[in-house]
Coordinates of C-alpha atoms in Angstrom, one line a residue:
M291 CA 2.7 17.5 -18.6
A292 CA -0.6 17.8 -20.4
A293 CA -3.5 16.0 -18.8
R294 CA -6.1 13.8 -20.3
T295 CA -9.5 15.5 -20.1
P296 CA -11.9 13.3 -18.2
S297 CA -15.7 13.8 -18.7
R298 CA -16.2 13.7 -15.0
P299 CA -14.0 12.4 -12.1
V300 CA -14.9 8.9 -11.0
G301 CA -15.3 8.3 -7.3
T302 CA -16.5 10.1 -4.2
V303 CA -14.8 12.6 -1.9
T304 CA -13.2 10.8 1.1
R305 CA -12.4 12.2 4.6
G306 CA -9.0 13.3 3.4
T307 CA -7.2 12.6 6.7
T308 CA -3.4 12.8 6.2
N309 CA -0.2 13.4 8.2
P310 CA 3.4 13.8 7.3
N311 CA 5.3 10.5 7.1
R312 CA 2.1 8.5 7.4
L313 CA 3.0 6.5 4.2
R314 CA 6.7 6.1 4.8
R315 CA 6.6 2.3 5.2
M316 CA 4.7 1.8 1.9
D317 CA 6.9 4.3 0.1
R318 CA 10.1 2.6 1.2
W319 CA 8.8 -0.8 0.2
I320 CA 7.8 0.6 -3.3
A321 CA 11.3 2.2 -3.7
A322 CA 13.0 -1.1 -2.7
T323 CA 10.9 -3.5 -4.7
H324 CA 9.7 -1.4 -7.7
G325 CA 12.6 1.0 -8.0
I326 CA 14.4 -0.9 -10.7
A327 CA 11.3 -1.0 -12.9
L328 CA 10.9 2.8 -12.4
R329 CA 14.5 3.4 -13.1
R330 CA 14.6 1.5 -16.4
A331 CA 11.3 3.0 -17.7
D332 CA 11.2 5.8 -20.2
A333 CA 9.7 8.9 -18.5
P334 CA 8.6 7.1 -15.4
L335 CA 5.4 8.4 -13.9
A336 CA 3.9 7.7 -10.4
V337 CA 0.5 8.8 -9.2
D338 CA -0.5 9.5 -5.6
L339 CA -4.3 8.9 -5.9
G340 CA -6.4 10.5 -3.3
Y341 CA -3.7 12.3 -1.4
G342 CA -6.2 14.0 0.9
A343 CA -6.7 17.4 2.5
A344 CA -2.9 18.2 2.4
P345 CA -0.3 17.4 -0.2
W346 CA 2.4 15.9 2.2
T347 CA 2.2 12.3 0.9
A348 CA 2.7 13.4 -2.7
V349 CA 5.7 15.5 -1.8
E350 CA 7.2 12.7 0.2
L351 CA 6.5 10.1 -2.6
L352 CA 8.5 12.2 -5.0
N353 CA 11.4 12.5 -2.6
R354 CA 11.5 8.8 -1.7
L355 CA 11.1 7.5 -5.3
R356 CA 13.8 9.7 -6.6
T357 CA 16.3 7.9 -4.3
A358 CA 15.6 4.9 -6.5
A359 CA 14.6 6.5 -9.8
P360 CA 15.9 10.0 -10.2
A361 CA 13.9 10.7 -13.3
V362 CA 10.5 9.8 -11.9
E363 CA 7.6 12.3 -11.9
V364 CA 4.7 12.3 -9.6
V365 CA 1.1 13.5 -10.1
G366 CA -1.1 14.0 -7.1
I367 CA -4.7 13.4 -8.0
E368 CA -7.7 14.4 -5.8
I369 CA -11.4 14.4 -6.5
D370 CA -12.1 17.4 -4.4
P371 CA -11.3 20.6 -6.4
A372 CA -10.6 22.6 -3.2
R373 CA -7.9 20.2 -2.2
V374 CA -6.2 20.5 -5.6
A375 CA -6.2 24.3 -5.4
A376 CA -4.7 24.1 -1.9
A377 CA -2.0 21.7 -3.1
R378 CA -0.9 23.6 -6.2
P379 CA 1.5 26.0 -4.3
Y380 CA 3.5 22.9 -3.4
A381 CA 4.1 21.9 -7.0
R382 CA 7.7 21.8 -8.2
E383 CA 9.8 20.2 -10.8
G384 CA 8.6 16.7 -11.2
L385 CA 5.4 17.2 -9.1
V386 CA 2.0 18.5 -10.2
F387 CA -1.5 18.2 -8.8
R388 CA -4.6 17.5 -10.8
H389 CA -8.3 17.1 -10.3
G390 CA -9.6 13.6 -10.9
G391 CA -10.5 10.2 -9.6
F392 CA -10.3 6.6 -10.5
E393 CA -10.1 7.4 -14.2
V394 CA -6.5 8.7 -13.4
P395 CA -6.2 11.7 -15.7
T396 CA -2.6 11.6 -16.8
D397 CA -1.1 12.1 -20.3
R398 CA 0.5 8.6 -20.3
P399 CA 0.0 5.3 -18.5
P400 CA 1.6 5.5 -15.0
H401 CA 4.3 3.1 -13.9
L402 CA 3.0 3.3 -10.3
I403 CA -0.4 4.1 -8.8
R404 CA -0.4 4.4 -5.0
A405 CA -3.9 4.5 -3.4
A406 CA -3.6 4.6 0.4
N407 CA -6.6 4.9 2.7
V408 CA -9.0 5.5 -0.2
L409 CA -10.9 2.3 -0.7
R410 CA -11.2 1.9 3.0
Q411 CA -14.2 4.3 2.7
Y412 CA -15.9 2.3 0.0
D413 CA -18.0 -0.9 0.1
E414 CA -16.2 -4.2 -0.3
E415 CA -18.4 -5.0 -3.3
Q416 CA -16.8 -2.0 -5.1
V417 CA -13.2 -3.0 -4.7
A418 CA -12.9 -5.4 -7.7
A419 CA -14.2 -2.9 -10.2
V420 CA -12.0 -0.1 -8.9
W421 CA -8.9 -2.4 -9.0
E422 CA -9.8 -3.3 -12.6
R423 CA -10.2 0.3 -13.6
L424 CA -6.9 1.3 -12.0
R425 CA -5.0 -1.7 -13.4
A426 CA -6.2 -0.8 -16.9
R427 CA -4.5 2.5 -16.6
L428 CA -1.1 1.0 -15.7
A429 CA 1.9 0.9 -18.1
P430 CA 2.9 -2.7 -19.1
E431 CA 5.4 -2.9 -16.2
G432 CA 3.3 -0.8 -13.9
L433 CA 2.3 -1.5 -10.3
L434 CA -0.8 -0.6 -8.3
V435 CA -0.3 -0.5 -4.5
E436 CA -3.6 -0.2 -2.5
G437 CA -3.9 -0.4 1.3
T438 CA -4.6 1.1 4.6
C439 CA -2.6 2.4 7.6
D440 CA -3.2 4.0 10.9
E441 CA -3.0 7.8 11.4
I442 CA 0.7 8.0 12.1
G443 CA 1.9 5.1 9.9
R444 CA 2.8 2.6 12.6
R445 CA 0.7 -0.2 11.1
H446 CA 0.1 -0.8 7.4
V447 CA -1.3 -3.5 5.1
W448 CA -1.3 -3.2 1.3
V449 CA -2.0 -5.2 -1.8
A450 CA 0.3 -5.0 -4.8
L451 CA -1.3 -5.5 -8.2
G452 CA 0.1 -5.7 -11.7
P453 CA -1.8 -5.2 -14.9
E454 CA -2.8 -8.9 -14.7
G455 CA -4.2 -8.7 -11.2
P456 CA -3.3 -8.9 -7.5
R457 CA 0.1 -10.4 -6.7
T458 CA 1.0 -10.0 -3.0
V459 CA -0.1 -8.7 0.4
T460 CA 2.4 -6.9 2.6
F461 CA 2.1 -6.5 6.4
A462 CA 4.3 -3.7 7.8
T463 CA 4.6 -2.3 11.3
R464 CA 6.8 -0.4 13.8
L465 CA 7.8 -3.5 15.8
G466 CA 7.9 -1.6 19.1
S467 CA 4.2 -0.9 18.9
L468 CA 3.1 -4.5 18.3
D469 CA 1.7 -6.8 21.0
R470 CA 1.0 -9.6 18.5
P471 CA 0.8 -9.7 14.6
S472 CA -3.0 -9.9 14.5
D473 CA -3.0 -6.3 15.8
L474 CA -2.5 -5.5 12.1
A475 CA -6.0 -6.9 11.3
E476 CA -7.6 -3.5 12.0
R477 CA -5.5 -2.1 9.0
L478 CA -6.4 -4.8 6.5
P479 CA -7.4 -3.2 3.1
K480 CA -11.1 -3.2 2.2
A481 CA -10.8 -6.4 0.1
L482 CA -9.8 -8.4 3.2
I483 CA -10.9 -6.6 6.4
H484 CA -14.4 -8.1 6.4
R485 CA -12.9 -11.6 5.7
N486 CA -11.0 -11.9 9.0
V487 CA -13.5 -14.5 10.2
P488 CA -13.2 -18.3 10.6
G489 CA -13.2 -20.1 7.3
E490 CA -11.4 -17.4 5.4
P491 CA -7.7 -17.6 4.5
V492 CA -6.7 -14.3 6.0
H493 CA -8.1 -15.3 9.4
A494 CA -6.1 -18.6 9.3
F495 CA -3.0 -16.6 8.3
L496 CA -3.3 -14.2 11.2
R497 CA -4.0 -17.1 13.6
D498 CA -0.8 -18.9 12.5
F499 CA 1.1 -15.6 12.6
D500 CA 0.1 -15.1 16.3
R501 CA 1.1 -18.7 17.0
A502 CA 4.5 -18.3 15.4
W503 CA 4.9 -15.0 17.3
A504 CA 4.2 -16.8 20.6
G505 CA 6.6 -19.6 19.7
A506 CA 9.3 -17.0 19.1
A507 CA 8.9 -15.4 22.5
P508 CA 12.3 -16.5 23.7
Y509 CA 13.9 -14.3 21.0
A510 CA 12.3 -11.2 22.5
S511 CA 15.3 -10.9 24.8
Y512 CA 17.3 -10.1 21.6
G513 CA 14.8 -7.4 20.6
A514 CA 11.5 -7.2 18.7
R515 CA 13.2 -7.3 15.4
Q516 CA 14.8 -10.7 16.1
R517 CA 11.6 -12.1 17.4
W518 CA 9.8 -10.9 14.2
I519 CA 12.4 -12.5 11.9
R520 CA 12.2 -15.8 13.8
T521 CA 8.4 -15.6 13.6
V522 CA 8.3 -15.0 9.8
R523 CA 10.8 -17.7 9.2
A524 CA 8.6 -20.2 11.0
L525 CA 5.5 -18.8 9.3
S526 CA 7.1 -19.4 5.9
A527 CA 7.1 -23.1 6.4
D528 CA 3.3 -23.1 5.8
W529 CA 2.6 -19.9 4.0
P530 CA 4.0 -18.6 0.7
V531 CA 6.2 -15.7 2.0
T532 CA 7.7 -14.0 -1.0
D533 CA 10.3 -11.7 0.5
R534 CA 13.5 -12.3 2.5
A535 CA 15.1 -11.4 5.8
G536 CA 16.3 -8.1 4.5
R537 CA 12.7 -6.9 4.3
W538 CA 11.7 -8.8 7.5
R539 CA 14.2 -6.7 9.4
Q540 CA 12.1 -3.6 8.4
G541 CA 9.1 -5.1 10.2
E542 CA 7.6 -6.4 7.0
V543 CA 6.4 -9.7 5.5
T544 CA 4.9 -10.2 2.1
V545 CA 2.7 -13.1 1.2
A546 CA 1.3 -14.3 -2.2
W547 CA -2.2 -12.9 -2.8
G548 CA -3.5 -16.3 -3.8
A549 CA -3.0 -17.6 -0.3
L550 CA -5.1 -14.9 1.4
A551 CA -7.7 -14.1 -1.3
P552 CA -11.2 -14.1 -0.1
R553 CA -13.2 -17.3 -0.8
G554 CA -15.7 -17.1 -3.6
A555 CA -14.7 -13.5 -4.5
G556 CA -13.4 -14.4 -8.0
W557 CA -9.9 -12.9 -7.5

């Protein structure tokens, strides 16, 4: 696969922290919700943008996406040339590593760009421009997934965007690690994390999520999963939950972006 030749990578070097299986929740969600689009695409291409100091997340992305779309190829992109050199011994059929940044130097528009724990290290004011740049690189049926998780992937929140703009926000967790849903607030993506204050929609959402969780306490005797399902069902009475119980059972809930979008941000 020949690369586009960028004049200069766009972005800055991040800390590069990574661990095996850190992004498993995001990957499984992508495979489940976007797998059909990848499968029907001609020459489907996915990008792991900013994979970090080690290539584990790109290797895992290839393996997980191929369960849904066997023909998919993955390009791992890093702005630090030393990280690219260190990753290249892990290249294989369908997986290459390339030096680049937000310009996304691929030979064709990707059907998926995954950017995890990258924008967390930028300023909130930079997010909209980065989203716009990345969305412009997508194929017509493409998806950008951008979010943040903890170091071992127990708690994760991400935004899904199409070429037209942001669509949804997904909250995902290992239920056994959760005291209350608002514990996920510390993993909100950069576009939302500074908006978890009174008067902002995401603050109201997490407040209502905690209240629904408290109301579902009697279901805890059946396990954390049943309590979560009951909680999300109650939450969906007032918030535009876009997924169904099959995803809730995974410790997830997805909400329409418009319900959580920051006030006055123009999104």
